[in-house]
């Protein structure tokens, strides 16, 4: 909503159009944080009202923006969508699914990296008292608590991917099926998408936390980023 990383922020805004004879017509607008006036940036009167802290959805920050409260806010009309409530619902459902896909991709990447590391990284164990001085080495994956982390990450990654496949199947059936199939599979798609969005977000982050515990000091090395 507001940061200093770039000179400008461009918002994609869905808003109602006030057109005579049309009810709840929605349109997409391109709304920049700053406008250009003779080569100088001026405020487009977009302010952050508050940052939300949703219970349970850690790491998913969002904020409330005000457009035009401090003065006129200008934007460029991108395209008109049509009926209000249904268009908005379809858009929000699409956002939920895209969020789920990001979590699935993150979980899968974490799984690949952490298994590669845990299976190849060796640790020397101390011999028992009275045993020979030879100190054998075993992989990190052989430790029970590490194996527990790996199994959690693996189950989350594969489970989320299966859920995405199921929702995609429901979407195909609702788009190309008969009349009864369309209603049935549309309801299934909407129901599963809402559940997956929350579950994928929360457990995707849990997978990352567990992976960081497996990597330990190696989790902050450049090798994890570039491998």
Coordinates of N, CA and C in Angstrom, one line a residue:
X1 N 0.8 -1.2 0.0 CA 0.0 0.0 0.0 C 0.8 1.3 0.0
X2 N 2.0 1.2 0.7 CA 2.8 2.4 0.8 C 4.3 2.0 1.1
X3 N 5.2 2.3 0.3 CA 6.6 2.0 0.5 C 7.5 2.9 -0.2
X4 N 8.8 2.9 0.0 CA 9.7 3.8 -0.6 C 10.7 3.0 -1.5
X5 N 10.3 1.8 -2.0 CA 11.2 1.0 -2.8 C 11.2 1.5 -4.3
X6 N 10.1 2.1 -4.7 CA 10.0 2.7 -6.1 C 9.6 4.1 -6.0
X7 N 9.7 4.8 -7.1 CA 9.3 6.2 -7.2 C 7.8 6.3 -7.3
X8 N 7.1 5.2 -7.7 CA 5.6 5.3 -7.8 C 5.1 3.9 -7.6
X9 N 3.8 3.8 -7.2 CA 3.1 2.6 -7.0 C 1.8 2.7 -7.9
X10 N 1.6 1.7 -8.7 CA 0.4 1.7 -9.5 C -0.6 0.7 -9.0
X11 N -1.8 1.1 -8.7 CA -2.9 0.3 -8.1 C -3.8 -0.1 -9.2
X12 N -4.2 -1.4 -9.2 CA -5.3 -1.9 -10.0 C -6.6 -1.9 -9.2
X13 N -7.5 -1.1 -9.6 CA -8.7 -0.8 -8.7 C -10.0 -1.2 -9.4
X14 N -10.8 -2.0 -8.7 CA -12.1 -2.4 -9.2 C -13.1 -1.5 -8.6
X15 N -13.9 -0.7 -9.3 CA -14.8 0.3 -8.8 C -16.1 0.3 -9.6
X16 N -17.2 0.8 -8.9 CA -18.4 1.0 -9.6 C -18.4 2.2 -10.5
X17 N -19.1 2.1 -11.6 CA -19.3 3.2 -12.5 C -20.7 3.8 -12.3
X18 N -20.7 5.1 -12.4 CA -22.0 5.8 -12.3 C -22.5 6.1 -13.7
X19 N -23.2 5.2 -14.3 CA -23.8 5.4 -15.6 C -25.3 5.3 -15.6
X20 N -25.9 6.3 -16.2 CA -27.4 6.3 -16.2 C -27.9 5.1 -16.9
X21 N -28.9 4.5 -16.2 CA -29.6 3.3 -16.7 C -28.9 2.0 -16.5
X22 N -27.6 2.0 -15.9 CA -26.9 0.8 -15.6 C -26.7 0.6 -14.1
X23 N -27.0 -0.6 -13.6 CA -26.9 -0.8 -12.1 C -25.7 -1.6 -11.8
X24 N -24.9 -1.2 -10.9 CA -23.8 -1.9 -10.4 C -22.8 -2.3 -11.5
X25 N -22.6 -1.5 -12.4 CA -21.6 -1.7 -13.4 C -20.2 -1.5 -12.9
X26 N -19.3 -2.5 -13.0 CA -18.0 -2.4 -12.5 C -17.0 -2.2 -13.6
X27 N -15.9 -1.5 -13.2 CA -14.8 -1.3 -14.2 C -13.4 -1.3 -13.5
X28 N -12.4 -1.7 -14.3 CA -11.0 -1.7 -13.8 C -10.4 -0.4 -14.1
X29 N -9.7 0.2 -13.1 CA -9.0 1.4 -13.3 C -7.5 1.2 -12.9
X30 N -6.6 1.9 -13.6 CA -5.2 2.0 -13.3 C -5.1 3.4 -12.5
X31 N -4.6 3.2 -11.2 CA -4.6 4.4 -10.4 C -3.2 4.5 -9.8
X32 N -2.4 5.5 -10.2 CA -1.0 5.6 -9.7 C -1.0 6.4 -8.4
X33 N 0.0 6.0 -7.5 CA 0.1 6.7 -6.2 C 0.5 8.2 -6.4
X34 N 1.3 8.5 -7.5 CA 1.7 9.8 -7.8 C 1.4 10.1 -9.2
X35 N 1.0 11.4 -9.5 CA 0.8 11.9 -10.8 C 2.0 12.7 -11.3
X36 N 2.2 12.8 -12.6 CA 3.3 13.6 -13.1 C 2.8 14.9 -13.6
X37 N 3.4 16.0 -13.0 CA 3.0 17.3 -13.4 C 4.3 18.1 -13.7
X38 N 4.5 18.3 -15.0 CA 5.7 19.0 -15.5 C 7.0 18.4 -15.0
X39 N 6.9 17.0 -15.1 CA 8.1 16.3 -14.7 C 8.3 16.1 -13.2
X40 N 7.4 16.5 -12.4 CA 7.5 16.4 -11.0 C 6.3 15.5 -10.4
X41 N 6.6 14.6 -9.5 CA 5.6 13.8 -9.0 C 4.7 14.6 -8.0
X42 N 3.4 14.5 -8.1 CA 2.5 15.1 -7.1 C 1.6 14.0 -6.6
X43 N 1.1 14.1 -5.4 CA 0.3 13.1 -4.7 C -1.1 13.0 -5.5
X44 N -1.5 11.7 -5.6 CA -2.8 11.4 -6.2 C -3.8 11.2 -5.1
X45 N -3.5 11.6 -3.9 CA -4.4 11.5 -2.7 C -4.9 10.1 -2.4
X46 N -3.9 9.2 -2.3 CA -4.1 7.8 -1.9 C -3.4 7.7 -0.6
X47 N -4.1 7.3 0.5 CA -3.5 7.2 1.8 C -3.8 5.8 2.4
X48 N -3.0 5.4 3.3 CA -3.2 4.1 4.0 C -3.9 4.4 5.3
X49 N -5.1 3.9 5.4 CA -5.8 4.1 6.7 C -5.3 3.2 7.8
X50 N -5.1 2.0 7.5 CA -4.6 1.1 8.6 C -4.0 -0.2 8.0
X51 N -3.2 -0.9 8.8 CA -2.7 -2.2 8.4 C -3.4 -3.2 9.2
X52 N -3.9 -4.2 8.5 CA -4.7 -5.3 9.2 C -3.8 -6.4 9.7
X53 N -4.2 -7.0 10.8 CA -3.5 -8.1 11.4 C -4.5 -9.3 11.6
X54 N -4.7 -10.0 10.5 CA -5.7 -11.1 10.6 C -5.3 -12.2 11.5
X55 N -6.2 -12.7 12.3 CA -5.8 -13.8 13.3 C -5.6 -15.1 12.5
X56 N -4.5 -15.7 12.7 CA -4.2 -17.0 12.1 C -3.5 -16.9 10.7
X57 N -3.7 -15.9 10.0 CA -3.0 -15.7 8.7 C -1.7 -15.0 8.8
X58 N -0.7 -15.6 9.5 CA 0.6 -14.9 9.7 C 1.3 -14.8 8.4
X59 N 2.0 -13.7 8.2 CA 2.7 -13.4 7.0 C 1.9 -13.1 5.8
X60 N 0.7 -12.7 6.0 CA -0.2 -12.3 4.9 C -0.7 -10.9 5.2
X61 N 0.1 -9.9 5.1 CA -0.3 -8.5 5.5 C -1.1 -7.9 4.4
X62 N -2.1 -7.1 4.8 CA -2.8 -6.3 3.9 C -3.3 -5.0 4.6
X63 N -3.7 -4.0 3.9 CA -4.0 -2.8 4.5 C -5.3 -2.2 3.8
X64 N -5.8 -1.2 4.5 CA -7.0 -0.5 4.0 C -6.5 0.8 3.4
X65 N -6.9 1.0 2.1 CA -6.5 2.3 1.4 C -7.7 3.2 1.2
X66 N -7.4 4.5 1.3 CA -8.4 5.5 1.0 C -8.1 6.2 -0.3
X67 N -9.0 6.2 -1.2 CA -8.9 6.9 -2.5 C -9.8 8.1 -2.5
X68 N -9.1 9.3 -2.5 CA -9.9 10.5 -2.7 C -10.3 11.2 -1.4
X69 N -10.0 10.6 -0.2 CA -10.5 11.3 1.0 C -9.7 12.6 1.3
X70 N -8.5 12.7 0.8 CA -7.7 13.9 1.0 C -7.7 14.8 -0.2
X71 N -8.6 14.5 -1.2 CA -8.7 15.3 -2.4 C -9.0 14.4 -3.6
X72 N -9.1 14.9 -4.7 CA -9.4 14.2 -5.9 C -8.4 13.2 -6.3
X73 N -8.8 11.9 -6.5 CA -7.9 10.9 -7.0 C -8.2 10.6 -8.5
X74 N -7.2 10.6 -9.3 CA -7.4 10.3 -10.8 C -6.9 9.0 -11.2
X75 N -7.6 8.3 -12.1 CA -7.2 7.0 -12.6 C -7.6 6.9 -14.1
X76 N -7.0 5.9 -14.8 CA -7.3 5.7 -16.2 C -8.2 4.4 -16.3
X77 N -9.3 4.6 -17.0 CA -10.2 3.4 -17.2 C -9.5 2.3 -18.0
X78 N -9.4 1.1 -17.5 CA -8.8 0.0 -18.2 C -9.8 -0.8 -19.0
X79 N -10.9 -1.3 -18.3 CA -11.9 -2.0 -19.0 C -13.1 -2.1 -18.1
X80 N -14.3 -2.3 -18.7 CA -15.5 -2.5 -18.0 C -15.8 -4.0 -17.9
X81 N -16.4 -4.4 -16.8 CA -16.6 -5.8 -16.6 C -18.1 -6.2 -16.7
X82 N -19.0 -5.4 -16.3 CA -20.4 -5.7 -16.4 C -21.1 -5.7 -15.1
X83 N -21.8 -6.9 -14.8 CA -22.7 -7.0 -13.6 C -21.8 -7.0 -12.3
X84 N -22.2 -6.2 -11.3 CA -21.4 -5.9 -10.2 C -21.0 -7.1 -9.3
X85 N -22.0 -7.6 -8.6 CA -21.8 -8.6 -7.5 C -21.1 -9.9 -8.1
X86 N -21.6 -10.4 -9.2 CA -21.1 -11.6 -9.8 C -19.6 -11.4 -10.3
X87 N -19.4 -10.3 -10.9 CA -18.0 -10.0 -11.4 C -17.0 -9.9 -10.2
X88 N -17.4 -9.2 -9.1 CA -16.6 -9.1 -8.0 C -16.3 -10.4 -7.3
X89 N -17.3 -11.3 -7.3 CA -17.1 -12.6 -6.7 C -16.2 -13.4 -7.5
X90 N -16.3 -13.4 -8.8 CA -15.4 -14.2 -9.7 C -14.0 -13.7 -9.5
X91 N -13.8 -12.4 -9.4 CA -12.5 -11.8 -9.3 C -11.9 -12.3 -8.0
X92 N -12.6 -12.2 -6.9 CA -12.1 -12.5 -5.6 C -11.7 -14.0 -5.5
X93 N -12.6 -14.8 -6.2 CA -12.3 -16.3 -6.2 C -11.0 -16.6 -7.0
X94 N -10.8 -15.8 -8.1 CA -9.6 -15.9 -8.8 C -8.4 -15.6 -8.0
X95 N -8.5 -14.5 -7.2 CA -7.4 -14.1 -6.3 C -7.0 -15.2 -5.3
X96 N -8.1 -15.8 -4.7 CA -7.9 -16.9 -3.8 C -7.1 -18.0 -4.4
X97 N -7.5 -18.4 -5.6 CA -6.9 -19.5 -6.3 C -5.4 -19.1 -6.6
X98 N -5.1 -17.9 -7.1 CA -3.8 -17.5 -7.4 C -2.9 -17.5 -6.1
X99 N -3.5 -17.1 -5.0 CA -2.7 -17.1 -3.7 C -2.4 -18.5 -3.4
X100 N -3.3 -19.5 -3.6 CA -3.1 -20.9 -3.3 C -2.0 -21.4 -4.2
X101 N -2.0 -21.0 -5.5 CA -0.9 -21.5 -6.4 C 0.5 -21.0 -5.9
X102 N 0.5 -19.8 -5.4 CA 1.8 -19.3 -4.9 C 2.3 -20.1 -3.8
X103 N 1.4 -20.5 -2.9 CA 1.8 -21.3 -1.7 C 2.2 -22.7 -2.1
X104 N 1.5 -23.2 -3.1 CA 1.9 -24.5 -3.6 C 3.3 -24.5 -4.2
X105 N 3.6 -23.5 -5.0 CA 4.9 -23.3 -5.6 C 6.0 -23.2 -4.6
X106 N 5.7 -22.4 -3.5 CA 6.7 -22.2 -2.5 C 6.9 -23.5 -1.7
X107 N 5.9 -24.2 -1.4 CA 6.0 -25.5 -0.7 C 6.8 -26.5 -1.5
X108 N 6.6 -26.5 -2.8 CA 7.3 -27.5 -3.6 C 8.8 -27.1 -3.7
X109 N 9.1 -25.8 -3.9 CA 10.5 -25.4 -3.9 C 11.2 -25.7 -2.6
X110 N 10.6 -25.4 -1.5 CA 11.1 -25.7 -0.2 C 11.4 -27.2 -0.1
X111 N 10.4 -28.0 -0.5 CA 10.6 -29.5 -0.4 C 11.8 -30.0 -1.2
X112 N 12.0 -29.5 -2.4 CA 13.1 -29.9 -3.3 C 14.5 -29.5 -2.6
X113 N 14.5 -28.3 -2.1 CA 15.8 -27.8 -1.5 C 16.1 -28.5 -0.2
X114 N 15.1 -28.7 0.6 CA 15.4 -29.3 2.0 C 15.7 -30.8 1.9
X115 N 15.1 -31.5 1.0 CA 15.4 -32.9 0.9 C 16.8 -33.1 0.3
X116 N 17.2 -32.3 -0.7 CA 18.5 -32.3 -1.3 C 19.6 -32.0 -0.2
X117 N 19.3 -31.1 0.6 CA 20.3 -30.7 1.7 C 20.3 -31.8 2.8
X118 N 19.2 -32.2 3.3 CA 19.2 -33.2 4.4 C 19.8 -34.5 4.0
X119 N 19.6 -34.9 2.8 CA 20.1 -36.2 2.3 C 21.6 -36.2 2.0
X120 N 22.1 -35.0 1.7 CA 23.6 -34.9 1.3 C 24.4 -34.4 2.4
X121 N 23.9 -33.7 3.4 CA 24.6 -33.1 4.5 C 24.9 -34.2 5.5
X122 N 26.1 -34.4 5.9 CA 26.5 -35.4 6.9 C 26.8 -34.7 8.3
X123 N 26.5 -35.5 9.3 CA 26.9 -35.1 10.7 C 27.6 -36.2 11.4
X124 N 28.7 -35.9 12.0 CA 29.5 -36.9 12.8 C 28.9 -37.1 14.2
X125 N 28.6 -38.3 14.5 CA 28.0 -38.6 15.8 C 29.1 -39.1 16.8
X126 N 28.9 -38.8 18.1 CA 29.9 -39.2 19.1 C 29.7 -40.7 19.4
X127 N 30.8 -41.4 19.5 CA 30.7 -42.8 19.9 C 30.3 -43.0 21.3
X128 N 29.7 -44.2 21.6 CA 29.3 -44.5 22.9 C 30.5 -44.7 23.8
X129 N 30.3 -44.6 25.1 CA 31.4 -44.7 26.0 C 31.9 -46.2 26.0
X130 N 33.2 -46.4 25.9 CA 33.8 -47.7 25.8 C 33.9 -48.3 24.4
X131 N 33.2 -47.6 23.4 CA 33.3 -48.1 22.0 C 34.6 -47.6 21.4
X132 N 34.8 -48.0 20.2 CA 36.0 -47.6 19.5 C 35.9 -46.1 19.2
X133 N 37.1 -45.5 18.9 CA 37.2 -44.1 18.7 C 36.6 -43.6 17.4
X134 N 36.2 -44.6 16.5 CA 35.7 -44.2 15.2 C 34.4 -43.5 15.4
X135 N 34.3 -42.4 14.7 CA 33.1 -41.5 14.8 C 32.4 -41.6 13.4
X136 N 31.3 -42.4 13.3 CA 30.6 -42.5 12.0 C 29.8 -41.2 11.7
X137 N 29.6 -41.1 10.4 CA 28.8 -39.9 9.9 C 27.5 -40.4 9.3
X138 N 26.4 -39.7 9.6 CA 25.1 -40.0 9.1 C 24.5 -38.8 8.5
X139 N 23.6 -39.0 7.6 CA 22.9 -37.8 7.0 C 21.9 -37.2 7.9
X140 N 21.6 -35.9 7.7 CA 20.7 -35.2 8.5 C 19.3 -35.9 8.5
X141 N 19.0 -36.4 7.3 CA 17.6 -37.1 7.2 C 17.5 -38.3 8.1
X142 N 18.6 -38.8 8.7 CA 18.5 -40.0 9.5 C 18.0 -39.6 11.0
X143 N 18.1 -38.3 11.3 CA 17.7 -37.9 12.6 C 16.2 -37.8 12.7
X144 N 15.6 -38.4 13.7 CA 14.1 -38.5 13.8 C 13.4 -37.1 13.7
X145 N 13.9 -36.1 14.4 CA 13.2 -34.8 14.3 C 13.3 -34.2 12.9
X146 N 14.5 -34.4 12.3 CA 14.6 -33.9 10.9 C 13.7 -34.6 10.0
X147 N 13.6 -36.0 10.1 CA 12.7 -36.8 9.3 C 11.3 -36.3 9.5
X148 N 10.9 -35.9 10.7 CA 9.6 -35.5 11.0 C 9.3 -34.2 10.2
X149 N 10.2 -33.3 10.2 CA 10.1 -32.0 9.5 C 9.9 -32.3 8.0
X150 N 10.8 -33.2 7.5 CA 10.7 -33.5 6.0 C 9.4 -34.1 5.6
X151 N 8.8 -35.0 6.5 CA 7.6 -35.6 6.1 C 6.4 -34.6 6.2
X152 N 6.5 -33.7 7.1 CA 5.5 -32.6 7.1 C 5.5 -31.8 5.8
X153 N 6.7 -31.3 5.4 CA 6.9 -30.5 4.2 C 6.4 -31.3 3.0
X154 N 6.8 -32.6 2.9 CA 6.4 -33.4 1.8 C 4.9 -33.6 1.7
X155 N 4.3 -33.9 2.8 CA 2.8 -34.1 2.8 C 2.1 -32.8 2.5
X156 N 2.5 -31.7 3.0 CA 1.9 -30.4 2.6 C 2.0 -30.1 1.2
X157 N 3.3 -30.3 0.6 CA 3.5 -29.9 -0.8 C 2.7 -30.8 -1.7
X158 N 2.7 -32.1 -1.5 CA 2.0 -33.0 -2.4 C 0.4 -32.9 -2.2
X159 N 0.0 -32.7 -0.9 CA -1.4 -32.5 -0.7 C -2.0 -31.2 -1.3
X160 N -1.2 -30.1 -1.2 CA -1.7 -28.9 -1.9 C -1.7 -29.0 -3.4
X161 N -0.7 -29.7 -3.9 CA -0.7 -29.9 -5.4 C -1.9 -30.7 -5.8
X162 N -2.3 -31.8 -5.1 CA -3.4 -32.6 -5.4 C -4.7 -31.8 -5.3
X163 N -4.8 -30.9 -4.3 CA -6.0 -30.0 -4.2 C -6.1 -29.1 -5.4
X164 N -5.0 -28.6 -5.9 CA -5.0 -27.7 -7.0 C -5.5 -28.5 -8.3
X165 N -5.0 -29.7 -8.4 CA -5.5 -30.5 -9.6 C -7.0 -30.8 -9.5
X166 N -7.5 -31.0 -8.3 CA -8.9 -31.3 -8.1 C -9.8 -30.0 -8.4
X167 N -9.3 -28.9 -8.0 CA -10.0 -27.6 -8.3 C -10.0 -27.3 -9.8
X168 N -8.9 -27.6 -10.4 CA -8.8 -27.4 -11.9 C -9.8 -28.4 -12.6
X169 N -9.9 -29.6 -12.1 CA -10.8 -30.5 -12.7 C -12.3 -30.0 -12.5
X170 N -12.6 -29.5 -11.3 CA -13.9 -29.0 -11.1 C -14.2 -27.8 -12.0
X171 N -13.2 -27.0 -12.2 CA -13.4 -25.9 -13.1 C -13.6 -26.3 -14.5
X172 N -12.9 -27.3 -15.0 CA -13.2 -27.8 -16.4 C -14.6 -28.4 -16.5
X173 N -15.0 -29.1 -15.5 CA -16.4 -29.7 -15.5 C -17.4 -28.6 -15.5
X174 N -17.2 -27.6 -14.7 CA -18.2 -26.5 -14.7 C -18.3 -25.7 -15.9
X175 N -17.2 -25.7 -16.7 CA -17.1 -24.9 -17.9 C -17.6 -25.7 -19.1
X176 N -17.5 -27.0 -19.1 CA -17.8 -27.8 -20.3 C -18.8 -28.9 -20.1
X177 N -19.3 -29.0 -18.8 CA -20.3 -30.1 -18.5 C -21.7 -29.7 -18.9
X178 N -22.6 -30.6 -18.6 CA -24.0 -30.3 -18.8 C -24.6 -29.4 -17.8
X179 N -25.9 -29.1 -17.8 CA -26.5 -28.1 -17.0 C -26.4 -28.5 -15.5
X180 N -26.7 -29.8 -15.2 CA -26.6 -30.2 -13.8 C -25.1 -30.3 -13.3
X181 N -24.2 -30.7 -14.2 CA -22.8 -30.7 -13.9 C -22.2 -29.3 -13.6
X182 N -22.7 -28.4 -14.4 CA -22.2 -27.0 -14.2 C -22.4 -26.5 -12.8
X183 N -23.7 -26.6 -12.3 CA -24.0 -26.1 -11.0 C -23.3 -26.9 -9.9
X184 N -23.3 -28.2 -10.1 CA -22.6 -29.1 -9.0 C -21.1 -28.8 -8.9
X185 N -20.4 -28.8 -10.0 CA -19.0 -28.6 -10.0 C -18.6 -27.1 -9.7
X186 N -19.4 -26.2 -10.1 CA -19.2 -24.8 -9.7 C -19.2 -24.6 -8.2
X187 N -20.2 -25.2 -7.6 CA -20.2 -25.2 -6.1 C -19.0 -25.8 -5.5
X188 N -18.6 -27.0 -6.0 CA -17.4 -27.7 -5.5 C -16.2 -26.8 -5.6
X189 N -16.0 -26.2 -6.8 CA -14.9 -25.4 -7.1 C -14.8 -24.2 -6.1
X190 N -15.9 -23.5 -5.9 CA -15.9 -22.4 -5.0 C -15.7 -22.8 -3.6
X191 N -16.2 -23.9 -3.2 CA -16.1 -24.4 -1.8 C -14.6 -24.8 -1.5
X192 N -14.0 -25.6 -2.4 CA -12.6 -26.0 -2.2 C -11.7 -24.9 -2.3
X193 N -11.9 -23.9 -3.2 CA -11.0 -22.8 -3.4 C -10.9 -21.9 -2.1
X194 N -12.0 -21.7 -1.4 CA -12.0 -20.9 -0.2 C -11.2 -21.6 0.9
X195 N -11.4 -23.0 1.0 CA -10.6 -23.7 2.0 C -9.1 -23.8 1.7
X196 N -8.8 -24.0 0.4 CA -7.4 -24.2 0.0 C -6.7 -22.9 0.2
X197 N -7.3 -21.7 0.0 CA -6.6 -20.5 0.1 C -6.0 -20.3 1.5
X198 N -6.9 -20.6 2.5 CA -6.4 -20.4 3.9 C -5.5 -21.5 4.3
X199 N -5.8 -22.8 4.0 CA -4.9 -23.9 4.3 C -3.6 -23.8 3.7
X200 N -3.5 -23.5 2.4 CA -2.3 -23.4 1.7 C -1.4 -22.3 2.2
X201 N -2.0 -21.1 2.5 CA -1.2 -20.0 3.0 C -0.6 -20.3 4.4
X202 N -1.4 -20.8 5.3 CA -0.9 -21.1 6.6 C 0.2 -22.2 6.6
X203 N -0.1 -23.3 6.0 CA 0.8 -24.4 6.0 C 2.0 -24.3 5.1
X204 N 1.9 -23.5 4.0 CA 3.0 -23.1 3.2 C 4.1 -22.4 4.1
X205 N 3.6 -21.5 4.9 CA 4.6 -20.8 5.8 C 5.1 -21.7 6.9
X206 N 4.3 -22.6 7.4 CA 4.8 -23.6 8.3 C 5.9 -24.5 7.7
X207 N 5.7 -24.8 6.4 CA 6.8 -25.6 5.7 C 8.1 -24.8 5.7
X208 N 8.0 -23.5 5.4 CA 9.2 -22.7 5.3 C 9.9 -22.7 6.7
X209 N 9.1 -22.5 7.8 CA 9.7 -22.5 9.1 C 10.4 -23.8 9.4
X210 N 9.8 -24.9 9.1 CA 10.4 -26.2 9.4 C 11.7 -26.4 8.5
X211 N 11.6 -25.9 7.3 CA 12.8 -26.0 6.4 C 14.0 -25.2 7.0
X212 N 13.7 -24.0 7.5 CA 14.7 -23.2 8.2 C 15.4 -23.9 9.3
X213 N 14.5 -24.6 10.1 CA 15.1 -25.4 11.2 C 16.0 -26.5 10.7
X214 N 15.7 -27.1 9.6 CA 16.5 -28.2 9.0 C 17.8 -27.6 8.6
X215 N 17.8 -26.5 7.9 CA 19.0 -25.9 7.3 C 19.9 -25.3 8.4
X216 N 19.3 -24.8 9.5 CA 20.1 -24.2 10.6 C 20.9 -23.1 10.1
X217 N 22.2 -23.1 10.4 CA 23.0 -21.9 10.0 C 23.2 -21.9 8.5
X218 N 22.9 -23.0 7.8 CA 23.1 -23.0 6.3 C 21.9 -22.3 5.6
X219 N 20.8 -22.1 6.4 CA 19.6 -21.5 5.8 C 19.9 -20.0 5.3
X220 N 20.9 -19.4 5.8 CA 21.1 -18.0 5.4 C 22.3 -17.9 4.5
X221 N 22.8 -19.0 3.9 CA 23.9 -18.9 3.0 C 23.4 -18.6 1.6
X222 N 24.2 -18.1 0.7 CA 23.9 -17.8 -0.7 C 23.6 -19.1 -1.5
X223 N 24.1 -20.2 -1.0 CA 23.9 -21.5 -1.8 C 22.5 -21.9 -1.9
X224 N 21.7 -21.6 -0.8 CA 20.3 -22.0 -0.8 C 19.5 -21.2 -1.8
X225 N 19.9 -19.9 -2.1 CA 19.2 -19.1 -3.0 C 19.6 -19.5 -4.5
X226 N 20.8 -19.8 -4.7 CA 21.3 -20.0 -6.1 C 21.2 -21.4 -6.6
X227 N 21.1 -22.4 -5.7 CA 21.1 -23.8 -6.1 C 19.8 -24.1 -6.9

